[in-house]
Amino acid sequence: MGVVAALCDRIVVLDRGRIVEAGETAAILRAPQHAYTRSLLSSIPRMPAGQPQDHA
């Protein structure tokens, strides 16, 4: 999703080959309307706040 956010102005979210959400990337990432989109976004691993990143 980081690549999508950096490169795309608009996105379409598919669930089993059907469009479930489409629109401006920033709006969808900020406030997803469909449950599947929310599930996709919640599955992204996140670093705990304050933890240094390993750039090895």
C-alpha angles and dihedrals in degrees: 000000000000090000091047091051091050099045110028132072093189134024138193120208117209127198113191090340095309125111109245099167137010134172147088111347096229093050094049094046091046098046115007113197101196124071092228092054090050089050092051092050094046090054092065110108113240131198115239112253113270095015114130117238120237110230097184 
